[in-house]
Coordinates of C-alpha atoms in Angstrom, one line a residue:
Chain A
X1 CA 105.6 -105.4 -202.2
X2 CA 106.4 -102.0 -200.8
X3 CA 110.3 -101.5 -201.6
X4 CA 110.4 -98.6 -199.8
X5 CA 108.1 -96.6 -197.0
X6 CA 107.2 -93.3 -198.8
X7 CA 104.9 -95.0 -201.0
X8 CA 103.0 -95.9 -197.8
X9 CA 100.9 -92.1 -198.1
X10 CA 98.7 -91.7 -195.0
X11 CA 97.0 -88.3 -196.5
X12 CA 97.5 -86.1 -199.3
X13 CA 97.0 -82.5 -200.3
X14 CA 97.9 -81.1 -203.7
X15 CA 101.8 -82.0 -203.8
X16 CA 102.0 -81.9 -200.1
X17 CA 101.7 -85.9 -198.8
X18 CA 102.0 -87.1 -195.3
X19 CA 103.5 -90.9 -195.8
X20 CA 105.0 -93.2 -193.8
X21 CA 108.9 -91.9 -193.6
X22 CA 107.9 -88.7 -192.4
X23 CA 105.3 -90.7 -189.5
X24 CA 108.8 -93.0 -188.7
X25 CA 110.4 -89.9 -188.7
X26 CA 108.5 -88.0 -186.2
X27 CA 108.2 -90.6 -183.8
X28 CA 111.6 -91.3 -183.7
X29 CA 112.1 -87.4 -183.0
X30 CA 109.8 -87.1 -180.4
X31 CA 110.8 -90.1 -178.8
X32 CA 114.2 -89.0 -178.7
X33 CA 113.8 -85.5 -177.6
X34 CA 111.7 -86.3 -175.2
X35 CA 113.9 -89.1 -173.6
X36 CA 116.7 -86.6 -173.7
X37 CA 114.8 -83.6 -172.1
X38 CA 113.5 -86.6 -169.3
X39 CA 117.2 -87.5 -168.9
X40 CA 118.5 -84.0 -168.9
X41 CA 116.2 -82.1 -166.4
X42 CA 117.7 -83.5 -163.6
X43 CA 121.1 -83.6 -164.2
X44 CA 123.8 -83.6 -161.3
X45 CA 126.8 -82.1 -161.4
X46 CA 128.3 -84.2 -158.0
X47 CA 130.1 -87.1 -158.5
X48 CA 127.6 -89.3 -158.2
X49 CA 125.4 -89.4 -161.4
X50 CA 122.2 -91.6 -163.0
X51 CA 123.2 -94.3 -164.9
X52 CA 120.9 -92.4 -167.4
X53 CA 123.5 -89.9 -167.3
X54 CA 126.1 -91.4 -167.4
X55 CA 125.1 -93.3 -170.4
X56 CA 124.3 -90.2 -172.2
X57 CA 127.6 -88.5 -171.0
X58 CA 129.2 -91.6 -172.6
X59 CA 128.0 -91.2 -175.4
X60 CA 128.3 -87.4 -176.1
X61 CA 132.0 -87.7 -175.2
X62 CA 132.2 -90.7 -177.1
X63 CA 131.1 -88.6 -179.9
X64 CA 133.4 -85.3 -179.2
X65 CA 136.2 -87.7 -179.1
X66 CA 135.6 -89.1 -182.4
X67 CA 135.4 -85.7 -183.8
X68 CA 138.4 -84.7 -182.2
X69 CA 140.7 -87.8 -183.3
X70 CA 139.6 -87.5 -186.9
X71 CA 141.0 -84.0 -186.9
X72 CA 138.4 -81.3 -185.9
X73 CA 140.4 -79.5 -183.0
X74 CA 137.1 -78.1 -181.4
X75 CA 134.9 -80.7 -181.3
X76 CA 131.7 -79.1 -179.9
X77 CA 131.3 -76.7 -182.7
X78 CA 130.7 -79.8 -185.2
X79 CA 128.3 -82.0 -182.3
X80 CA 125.2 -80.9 -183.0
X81 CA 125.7 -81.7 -186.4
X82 CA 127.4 -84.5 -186.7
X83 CA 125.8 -86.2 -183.6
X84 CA 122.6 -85.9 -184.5
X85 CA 123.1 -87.5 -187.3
X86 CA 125.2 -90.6 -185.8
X87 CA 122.1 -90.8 -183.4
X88 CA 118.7 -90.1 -185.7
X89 CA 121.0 -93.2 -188.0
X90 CA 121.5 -95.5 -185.0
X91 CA 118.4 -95.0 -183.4
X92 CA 116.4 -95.1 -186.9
X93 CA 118.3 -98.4 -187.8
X94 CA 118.1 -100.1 -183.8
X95 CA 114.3 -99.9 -183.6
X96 CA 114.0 -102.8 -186.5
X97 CA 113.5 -104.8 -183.6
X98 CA 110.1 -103.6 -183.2
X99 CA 107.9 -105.8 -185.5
X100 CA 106.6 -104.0 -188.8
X101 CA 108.7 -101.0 -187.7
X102 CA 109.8 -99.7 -191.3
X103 CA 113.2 -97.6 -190.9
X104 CA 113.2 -94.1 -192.6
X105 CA 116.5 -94.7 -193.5
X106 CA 115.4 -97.6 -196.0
X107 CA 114.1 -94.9 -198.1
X108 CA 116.2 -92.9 -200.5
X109 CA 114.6 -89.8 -199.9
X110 CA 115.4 -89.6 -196.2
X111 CA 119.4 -91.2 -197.0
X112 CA 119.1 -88.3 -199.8
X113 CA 118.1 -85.5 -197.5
X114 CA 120.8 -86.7 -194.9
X115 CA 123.7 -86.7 -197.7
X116 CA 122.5 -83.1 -199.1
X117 CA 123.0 -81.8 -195.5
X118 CA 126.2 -83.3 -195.5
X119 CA 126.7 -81.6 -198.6
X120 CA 125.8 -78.1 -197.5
X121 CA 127.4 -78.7 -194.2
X122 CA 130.8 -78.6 -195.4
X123 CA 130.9 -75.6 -197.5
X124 CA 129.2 -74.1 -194.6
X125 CA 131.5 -75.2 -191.6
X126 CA 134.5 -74.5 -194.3
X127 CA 133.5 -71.0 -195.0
X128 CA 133.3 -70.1 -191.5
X129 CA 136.8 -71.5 -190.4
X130 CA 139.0 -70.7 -193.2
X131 CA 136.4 -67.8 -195.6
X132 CA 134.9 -68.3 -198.7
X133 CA 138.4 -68.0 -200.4
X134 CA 140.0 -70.7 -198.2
X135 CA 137.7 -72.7 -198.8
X136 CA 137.4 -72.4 -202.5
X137 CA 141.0 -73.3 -202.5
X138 CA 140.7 -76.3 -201.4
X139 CA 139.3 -77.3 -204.6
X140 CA 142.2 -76.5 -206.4
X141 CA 144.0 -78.8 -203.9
X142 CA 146.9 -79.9 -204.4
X143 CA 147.3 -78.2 -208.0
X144 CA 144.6 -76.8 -210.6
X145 CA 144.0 -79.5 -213.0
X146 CA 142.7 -81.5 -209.9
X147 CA 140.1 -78.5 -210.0
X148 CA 136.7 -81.0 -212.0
X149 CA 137.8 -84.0 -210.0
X150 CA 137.6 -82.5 -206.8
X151 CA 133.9 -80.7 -207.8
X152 CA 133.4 -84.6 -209.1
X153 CA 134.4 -85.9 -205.9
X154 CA 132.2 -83.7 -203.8
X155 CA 129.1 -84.7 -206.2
X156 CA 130.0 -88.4 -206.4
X157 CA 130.2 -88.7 -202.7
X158 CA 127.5 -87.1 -201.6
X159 CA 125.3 -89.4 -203.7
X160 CA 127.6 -92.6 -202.6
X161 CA 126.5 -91.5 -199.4
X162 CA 123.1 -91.4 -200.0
X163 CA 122.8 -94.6 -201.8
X164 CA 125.7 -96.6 -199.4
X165 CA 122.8 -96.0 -196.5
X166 CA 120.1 -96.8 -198.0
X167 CA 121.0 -99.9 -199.3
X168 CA 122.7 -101.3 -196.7
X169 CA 118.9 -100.8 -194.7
X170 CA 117.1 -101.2 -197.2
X171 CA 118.9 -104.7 -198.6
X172 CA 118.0 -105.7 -194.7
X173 CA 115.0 -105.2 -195.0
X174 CA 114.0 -106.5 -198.5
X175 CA 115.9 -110.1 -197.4
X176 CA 114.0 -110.2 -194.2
X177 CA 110.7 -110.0 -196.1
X178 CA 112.0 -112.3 -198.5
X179 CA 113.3 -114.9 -195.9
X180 CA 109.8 -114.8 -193.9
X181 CA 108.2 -115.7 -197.0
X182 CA 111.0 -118.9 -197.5
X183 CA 111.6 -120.0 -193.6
X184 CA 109.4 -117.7 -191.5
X185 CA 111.4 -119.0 -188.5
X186 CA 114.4 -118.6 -187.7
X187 CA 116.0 -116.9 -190.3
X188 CA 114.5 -113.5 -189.8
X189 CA 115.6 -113.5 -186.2
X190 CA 119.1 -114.1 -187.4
X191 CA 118.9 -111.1 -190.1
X192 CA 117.7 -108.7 -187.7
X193 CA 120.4 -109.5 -185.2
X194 CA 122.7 -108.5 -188.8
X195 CA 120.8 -105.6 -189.4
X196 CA 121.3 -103.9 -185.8
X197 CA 125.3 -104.7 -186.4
X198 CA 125.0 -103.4 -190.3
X199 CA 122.8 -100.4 -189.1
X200 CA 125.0 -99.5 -185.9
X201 CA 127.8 -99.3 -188.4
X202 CA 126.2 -97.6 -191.0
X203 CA 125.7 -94.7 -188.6
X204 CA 129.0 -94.9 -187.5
X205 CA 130.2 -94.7 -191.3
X206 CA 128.0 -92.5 -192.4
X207 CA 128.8 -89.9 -189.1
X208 CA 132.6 -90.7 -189.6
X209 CA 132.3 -89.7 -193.3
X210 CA 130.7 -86.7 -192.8
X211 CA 133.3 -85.7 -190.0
X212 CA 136.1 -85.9 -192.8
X213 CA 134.5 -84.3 -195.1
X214 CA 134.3 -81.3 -193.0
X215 CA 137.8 -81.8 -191.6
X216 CA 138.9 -81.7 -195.2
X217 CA 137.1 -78.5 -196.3
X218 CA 138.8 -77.2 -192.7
X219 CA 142.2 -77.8 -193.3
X220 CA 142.8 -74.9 -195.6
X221 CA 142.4 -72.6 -191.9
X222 CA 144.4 -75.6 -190.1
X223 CA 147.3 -75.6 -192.4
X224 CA 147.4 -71.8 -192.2
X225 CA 147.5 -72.1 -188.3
X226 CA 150.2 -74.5 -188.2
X227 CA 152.5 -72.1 -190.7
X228 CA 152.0 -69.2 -188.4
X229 CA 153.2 -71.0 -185.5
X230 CA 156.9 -70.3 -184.5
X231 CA 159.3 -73.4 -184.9
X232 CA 160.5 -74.4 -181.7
Chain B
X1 CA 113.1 -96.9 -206.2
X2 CA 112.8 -92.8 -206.6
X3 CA 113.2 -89.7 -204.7
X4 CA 110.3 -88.1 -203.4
X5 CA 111.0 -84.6 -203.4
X6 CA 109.1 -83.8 -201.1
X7 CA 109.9 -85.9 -198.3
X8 CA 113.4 -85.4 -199.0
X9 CA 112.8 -81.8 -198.6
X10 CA 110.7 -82.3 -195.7
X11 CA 113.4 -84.7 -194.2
X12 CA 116.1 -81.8 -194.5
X13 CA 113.5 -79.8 -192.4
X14 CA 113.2 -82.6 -189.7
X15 CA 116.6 -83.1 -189.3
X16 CA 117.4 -79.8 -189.2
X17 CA 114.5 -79.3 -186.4
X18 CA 116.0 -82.7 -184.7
X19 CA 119.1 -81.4 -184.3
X20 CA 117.9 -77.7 -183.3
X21 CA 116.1 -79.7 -180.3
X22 CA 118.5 -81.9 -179.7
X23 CA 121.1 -79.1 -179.1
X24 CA 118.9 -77.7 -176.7
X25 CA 117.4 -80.9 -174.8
X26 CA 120.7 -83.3 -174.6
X27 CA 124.0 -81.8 -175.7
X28 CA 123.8 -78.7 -174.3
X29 CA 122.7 -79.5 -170.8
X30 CA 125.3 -82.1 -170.5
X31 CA 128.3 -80.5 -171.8
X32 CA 127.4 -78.0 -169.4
X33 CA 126.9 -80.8 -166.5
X34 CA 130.2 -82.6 -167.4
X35 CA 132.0 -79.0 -167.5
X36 CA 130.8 -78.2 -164.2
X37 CA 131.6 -81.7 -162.5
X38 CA 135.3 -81.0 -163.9
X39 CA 135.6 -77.5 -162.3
X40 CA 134.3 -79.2 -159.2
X41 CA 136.9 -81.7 -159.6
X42 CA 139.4 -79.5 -160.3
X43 CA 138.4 -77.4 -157.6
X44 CA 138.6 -80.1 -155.3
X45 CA 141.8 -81.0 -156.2
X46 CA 142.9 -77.8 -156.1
X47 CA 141.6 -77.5 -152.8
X48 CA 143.0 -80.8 -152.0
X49 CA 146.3 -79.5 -152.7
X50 CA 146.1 -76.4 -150.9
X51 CA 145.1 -78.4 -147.7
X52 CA 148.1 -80.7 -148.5
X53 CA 150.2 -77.7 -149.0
X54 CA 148.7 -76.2 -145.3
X55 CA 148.9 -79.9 -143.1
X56 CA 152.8 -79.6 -144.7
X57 CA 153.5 -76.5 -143.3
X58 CA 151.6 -77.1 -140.3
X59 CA 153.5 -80.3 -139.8
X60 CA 156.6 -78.4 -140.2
X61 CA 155.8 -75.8 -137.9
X62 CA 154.5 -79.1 -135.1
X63 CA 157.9 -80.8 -135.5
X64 CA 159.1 -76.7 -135.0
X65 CA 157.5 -76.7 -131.9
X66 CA 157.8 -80.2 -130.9
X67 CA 161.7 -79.9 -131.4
X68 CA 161.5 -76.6 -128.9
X69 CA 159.3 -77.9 -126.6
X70 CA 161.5 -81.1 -126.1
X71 CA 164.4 -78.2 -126.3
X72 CA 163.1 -76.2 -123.5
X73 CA 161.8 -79.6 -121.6
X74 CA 165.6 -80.6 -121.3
X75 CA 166.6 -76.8 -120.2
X76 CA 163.9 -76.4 -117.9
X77 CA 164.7 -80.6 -116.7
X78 CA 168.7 -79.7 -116.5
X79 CA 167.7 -76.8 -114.6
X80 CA 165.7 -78.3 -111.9
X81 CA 168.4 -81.4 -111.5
X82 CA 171.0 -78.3 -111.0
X83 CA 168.8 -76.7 -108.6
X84 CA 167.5 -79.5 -106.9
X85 CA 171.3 -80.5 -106.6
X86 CA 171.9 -77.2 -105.0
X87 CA 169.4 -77.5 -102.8
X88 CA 170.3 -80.8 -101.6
X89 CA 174.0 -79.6 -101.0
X90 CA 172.2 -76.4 -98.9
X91 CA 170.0 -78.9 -97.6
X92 CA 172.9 -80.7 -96.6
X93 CA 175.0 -78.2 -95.8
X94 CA 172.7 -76.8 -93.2
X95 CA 172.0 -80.3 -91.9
X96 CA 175.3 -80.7 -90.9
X97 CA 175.5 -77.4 -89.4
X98 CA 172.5 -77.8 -87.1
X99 CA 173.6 -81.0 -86.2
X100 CA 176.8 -79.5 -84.8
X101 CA 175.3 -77.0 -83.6
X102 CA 173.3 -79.2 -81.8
X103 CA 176.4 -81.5 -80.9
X104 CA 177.9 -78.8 -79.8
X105 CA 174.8 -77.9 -77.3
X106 CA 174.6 -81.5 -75.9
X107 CA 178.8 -81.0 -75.1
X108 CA 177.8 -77.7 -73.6
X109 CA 175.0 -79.3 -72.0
X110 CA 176.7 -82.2 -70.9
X111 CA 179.6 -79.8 -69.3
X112 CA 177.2 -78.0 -67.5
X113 CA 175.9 -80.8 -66.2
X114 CA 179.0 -82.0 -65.5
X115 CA 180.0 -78.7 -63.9
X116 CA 177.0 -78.8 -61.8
X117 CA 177.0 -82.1 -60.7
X118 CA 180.9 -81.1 -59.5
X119 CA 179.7 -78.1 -57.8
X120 CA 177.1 -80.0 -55.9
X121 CA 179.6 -82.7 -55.2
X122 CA 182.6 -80.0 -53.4
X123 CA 179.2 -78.4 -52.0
X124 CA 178.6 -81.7 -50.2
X125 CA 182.4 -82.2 -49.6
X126 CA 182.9 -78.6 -48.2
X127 CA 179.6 -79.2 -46.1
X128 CA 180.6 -82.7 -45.2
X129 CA 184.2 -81.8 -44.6
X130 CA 182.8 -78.3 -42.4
X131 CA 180.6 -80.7 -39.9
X132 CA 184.1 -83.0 -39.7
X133 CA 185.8 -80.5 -39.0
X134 CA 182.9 -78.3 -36.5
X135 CA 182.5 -81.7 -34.8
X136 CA 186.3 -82.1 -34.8
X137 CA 186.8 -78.8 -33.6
X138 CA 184.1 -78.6 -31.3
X139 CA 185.0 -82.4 -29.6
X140 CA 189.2 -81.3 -29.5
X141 CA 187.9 -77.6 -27.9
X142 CA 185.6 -75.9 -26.4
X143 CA 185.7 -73.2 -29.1
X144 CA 183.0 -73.6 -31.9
X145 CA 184.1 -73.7 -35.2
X146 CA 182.8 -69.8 -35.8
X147 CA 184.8 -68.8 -33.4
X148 CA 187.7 -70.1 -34.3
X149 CA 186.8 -68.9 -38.0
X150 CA 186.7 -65.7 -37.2
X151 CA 189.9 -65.4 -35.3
X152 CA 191.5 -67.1 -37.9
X153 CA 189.9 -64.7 -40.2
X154 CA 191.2 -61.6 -37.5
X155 CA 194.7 -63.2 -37.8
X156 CA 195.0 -63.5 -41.5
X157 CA 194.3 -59.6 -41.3
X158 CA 196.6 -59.3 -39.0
X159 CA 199.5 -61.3 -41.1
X160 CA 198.9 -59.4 -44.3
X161 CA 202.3 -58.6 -45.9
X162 CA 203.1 -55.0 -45.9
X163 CA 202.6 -54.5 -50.0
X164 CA 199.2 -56.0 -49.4
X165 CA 198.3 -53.9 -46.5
X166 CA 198.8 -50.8 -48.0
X167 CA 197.1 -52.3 -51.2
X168 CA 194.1 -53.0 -49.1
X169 CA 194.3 -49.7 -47.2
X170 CA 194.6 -47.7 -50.0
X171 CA 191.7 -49.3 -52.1
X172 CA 189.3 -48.8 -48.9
X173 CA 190.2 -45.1 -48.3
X174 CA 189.9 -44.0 -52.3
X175 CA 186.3 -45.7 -52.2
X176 CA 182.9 -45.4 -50.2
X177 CA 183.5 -45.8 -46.9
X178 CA 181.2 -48.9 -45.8
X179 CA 182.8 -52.5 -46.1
X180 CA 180.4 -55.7 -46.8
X181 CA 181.2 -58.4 -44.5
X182 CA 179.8 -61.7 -45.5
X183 CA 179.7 -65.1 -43.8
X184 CA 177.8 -68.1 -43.7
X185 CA 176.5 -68.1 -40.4
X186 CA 175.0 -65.2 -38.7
X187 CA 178.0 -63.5 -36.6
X188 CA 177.9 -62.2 -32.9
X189 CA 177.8 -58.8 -31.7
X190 CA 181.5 -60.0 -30.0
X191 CA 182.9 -61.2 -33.4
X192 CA 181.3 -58.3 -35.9
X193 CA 183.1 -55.7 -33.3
X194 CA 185.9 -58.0 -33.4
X195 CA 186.5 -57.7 -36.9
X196 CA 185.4 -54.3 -36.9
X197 CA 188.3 -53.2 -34.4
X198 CA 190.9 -55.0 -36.4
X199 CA 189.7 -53.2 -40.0
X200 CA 190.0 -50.3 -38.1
X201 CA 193.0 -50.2 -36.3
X202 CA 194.6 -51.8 -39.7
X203 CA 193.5 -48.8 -41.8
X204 CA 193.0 -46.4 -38.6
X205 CA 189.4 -44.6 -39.8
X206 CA 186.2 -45.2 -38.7
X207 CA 184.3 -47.6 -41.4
X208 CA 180.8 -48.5 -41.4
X209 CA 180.2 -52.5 -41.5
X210 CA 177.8 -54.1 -43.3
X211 CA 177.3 -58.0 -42.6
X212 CA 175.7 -60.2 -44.8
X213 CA 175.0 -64.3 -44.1
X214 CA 175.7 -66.0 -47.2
X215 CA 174.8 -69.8 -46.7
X216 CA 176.7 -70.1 -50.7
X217 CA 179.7 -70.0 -48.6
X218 CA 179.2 -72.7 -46.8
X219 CA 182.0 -71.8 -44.3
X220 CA 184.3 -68.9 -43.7
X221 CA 184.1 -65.1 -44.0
X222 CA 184.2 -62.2 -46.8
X223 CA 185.7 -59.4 -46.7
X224 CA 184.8 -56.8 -49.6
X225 CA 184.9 -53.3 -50.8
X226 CA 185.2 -51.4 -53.8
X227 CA 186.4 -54.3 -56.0
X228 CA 188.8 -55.2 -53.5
X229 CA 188.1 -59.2 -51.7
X230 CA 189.9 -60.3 -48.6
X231 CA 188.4 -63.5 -47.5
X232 CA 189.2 -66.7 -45.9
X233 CA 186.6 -70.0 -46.5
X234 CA 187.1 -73.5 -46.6
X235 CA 186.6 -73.5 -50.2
X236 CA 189.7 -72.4 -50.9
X237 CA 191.4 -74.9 -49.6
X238 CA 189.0 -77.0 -51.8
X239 CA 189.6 -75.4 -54.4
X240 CA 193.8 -75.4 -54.4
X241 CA 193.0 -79.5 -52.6
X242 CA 190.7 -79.8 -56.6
X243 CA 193.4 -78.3 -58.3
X244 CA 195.7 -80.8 -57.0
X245 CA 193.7 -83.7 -57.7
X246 CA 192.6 -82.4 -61.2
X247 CA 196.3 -81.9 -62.5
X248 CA 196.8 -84.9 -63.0
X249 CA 193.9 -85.6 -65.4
X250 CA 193.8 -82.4 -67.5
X251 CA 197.8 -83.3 -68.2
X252 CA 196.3 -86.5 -68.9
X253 CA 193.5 -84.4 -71.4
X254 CA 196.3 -82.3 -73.1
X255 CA 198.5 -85.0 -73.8
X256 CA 196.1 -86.9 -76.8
X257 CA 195.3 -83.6 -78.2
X258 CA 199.2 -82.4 -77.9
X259 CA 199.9 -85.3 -80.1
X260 CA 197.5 -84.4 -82.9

């Protein structure tokens, strides 16, 4: 039993190996860019929209609105970012309903590669709103003992990160195969209807995370804004 | 249970490709779709507003005119009720002048006729009352009543008080020296010399004569020259017999409008 899909390897060259996260992983990219550019080329800017569009203009502001009630004042700068991550989740997790469908996210590299660009996301985002010295103070936040907990904290929750996802998916997926073995009926159906609801939530969580942790490495620049304002 | 560096490496590349596209293919494009349906919008509005603003002020400016218009309706209305009023007294007015005037023609009218209808009635009278009287006169004598007209004529001459005389004299002698004799009936050669001797002798010069027949007169002679009339006709005694009867009445007209 296959606990999770990298050890699936479709072809192999010296250390270079095509398996079967990366396959998931392409065609849940192309499927989704491709949608989107369909959607997209014939947008309308009247009144009247697609329900295509409008779906996806639900969801984009659905997204920037998030962004913006956690804290991040300008909410488009963090979208690509943190929406692609909330979708390649939710769409990676929703497409369990297609049968042997194996979701990247069940494998720890892929949850792995996700957290570490959570990871160099926030020194990045924090650098550019409030400099590298801003942001470095943030880690001595509020006073300078809290200095190794903090660099703890940052290490710690990347990896919770990491492992939160891919347990959650992979869990789902390991008690599905283990129910079809037991009662190959019903069961299943009733675990995959839990997996869409854990997996939808896991890419809200995991997005939502991510969003704070950048908020929080922002807030050095924030704070500094909010002093130079005049009191009224 | 492991990481596989590789794909986790790999994965980092994907998602940072994934995003890259999806930037360009869905958030992009829509942002940009849902910004420009807002500036629409708020265009719209906006231009919504303005036309708001404009039907206000055009509103304003219809009542404006409305309010003059009705203004200048009740003028123009109060102005043609004055005029009209005007017209109808002018109207009026002249109305009641024409009608007297006309009133006034009918009196005239009806006086004249009256007046004529009188004149034809002595006319008859004098005529009826001259055959009476030829016939009469001509039954009673053998004298016709021209004769006898004439003498009388010849003897009224002849009785003229001195004052008159020498009124009559004088008036013939600072004038022209014919004298028109006219009479209703043509005169004989006898009578004209007659009367022509007794002129003469009365102003002693030499007159030419000029006789005239005058039916008008009905009966009687004429006697006239340079402004001055010497005549004797029935009609005068008509006329003095009218002015008897007619006393009476025109006391009779004065008295009502003596009163007022």
């Amino acid at each position: 039993m296959e606990l999770s899909p990298d050890e699936r390897v479709f072809w192999e060259y010296g250390f270079i190996h095509i398996n079967l996260t990366l396959v998931t992983t392409w065609v849940l990219m192309a499927v989704l860019v491709i949608v989107s550019y369909l959607i997209t080329r014939r947008l309308r800017t009247d009144i009247r929209i697609s329900r295509w569009q409008c779906i996806l203009e639900m969801l984009v502001l659905g997204m920037n609105k998030q962004i913006q009630e956690i804290g991040l004042e300008e909410p488009k700068k963090y979208l690509d970012f943190i929406g692609t991550i909330f979708i390649f989740i939710a769409f990676s997790n929703l497409s369990i309903v297609f049968p042997g469908y194996v979701p990247p996210t069940s494998s720890l590299s892929t949850t792995a590669a996700l957290a570490i660009s959570v990871f160099l996301a926030v020194p990045i985002f924090g650098i550019s709103e409030s400099g590298v010295i801003g942001y470095l103070k943030t880690y001595v936040q509020p006073t300078f003992i809290m200095l190794p907990f903090n660099i703890i904290s940052e290490l710690s929750r990347t990896l919770a990160l990491a492992v939160r996802l891919f347990g959650n998916i992979m869990s789902g997926g390991l008690i599905v195969a283990i129910l079809l073995s037991i009662a190959p009926l019903l069961f299943p159906i009733l675990m995959t209807v839990l997996g869409l609801i854990t997996g939808l939530i896991q890419a809200y969580i995991f997005s939502i995370l991510a969003t704070v942790y950048i908020a929080a490495a922002t807030q050095e620049s924030k704070s500094k804004k909010i002093k130079l304002k005049p009191k009224n | 249970m492991q990481i596989d560096w590789f794909t986790l490496v790999a994965q980092v590349i994907n998602f940072l490709v994934l995003m890259w596209l999806l930037r360009r293919y869905l958030y992009k494009p829509i942002l940009k779709a849902i910004d420009e349906r807002e500036s629409k919008i708020v265009a719209q509005l906006k231009d919504a507003e303005s036309k708001k603003k404009e039907a206000l002020k055009e509103r304003v400016e219809f009542n404006k005119k409305n309010e003059k218009f009705d203004s200048e309706r009740d003028e123009l209305m109060q102005k043609v009720i004055d005029e009209s009023k005007e017209q109808k007294k002018k109207l009026t007015e002249k109305a009641r002048l024409e009608a007297n005037a006309l009133k006034k023609k009918l009196d005239d009218e009806i006086l004249a006729n009256h007046a004529a209808q009188k004149n034809e009635i002595e006319e008859n009278i004098q005529r009826e009352v001259l055959e009476i009287a030829r016939k009469t006169l001509a039954d009673l004598s053998s004298v016709d009543l021209e004769k006898q007209m004439v003498r009388t004529f010849v003897a009224k001459v002849n009785q003229l008080g001195k004052e008159e005389k020498e009124k009559f004299v004088s008036t013939l002698a600072s004038g022209k020296d014919s004298i028109l004799v006219q009479s209703a009936f043509d005169l004989s050669k006898t009578e004209k010399s007659e009367i022509e001797k007794e002129v003469n002798s009365l102003t002693k010069k030499e007159y030419d004569f000029e006789f005239k027949v005058t039916p008008k007169l009905i009966s009687g002679i004429e006697l006239s020259a340079n402004g001055y009339k010497l005549s004797w006709t029935i009609s005068e005694y008509i006329h003095s017999f009218e002015n008897e009867l007619n006393a009476p009445i025109q006391d009779k007209k004065d008295q009502p409008s003596d009163k007022k």
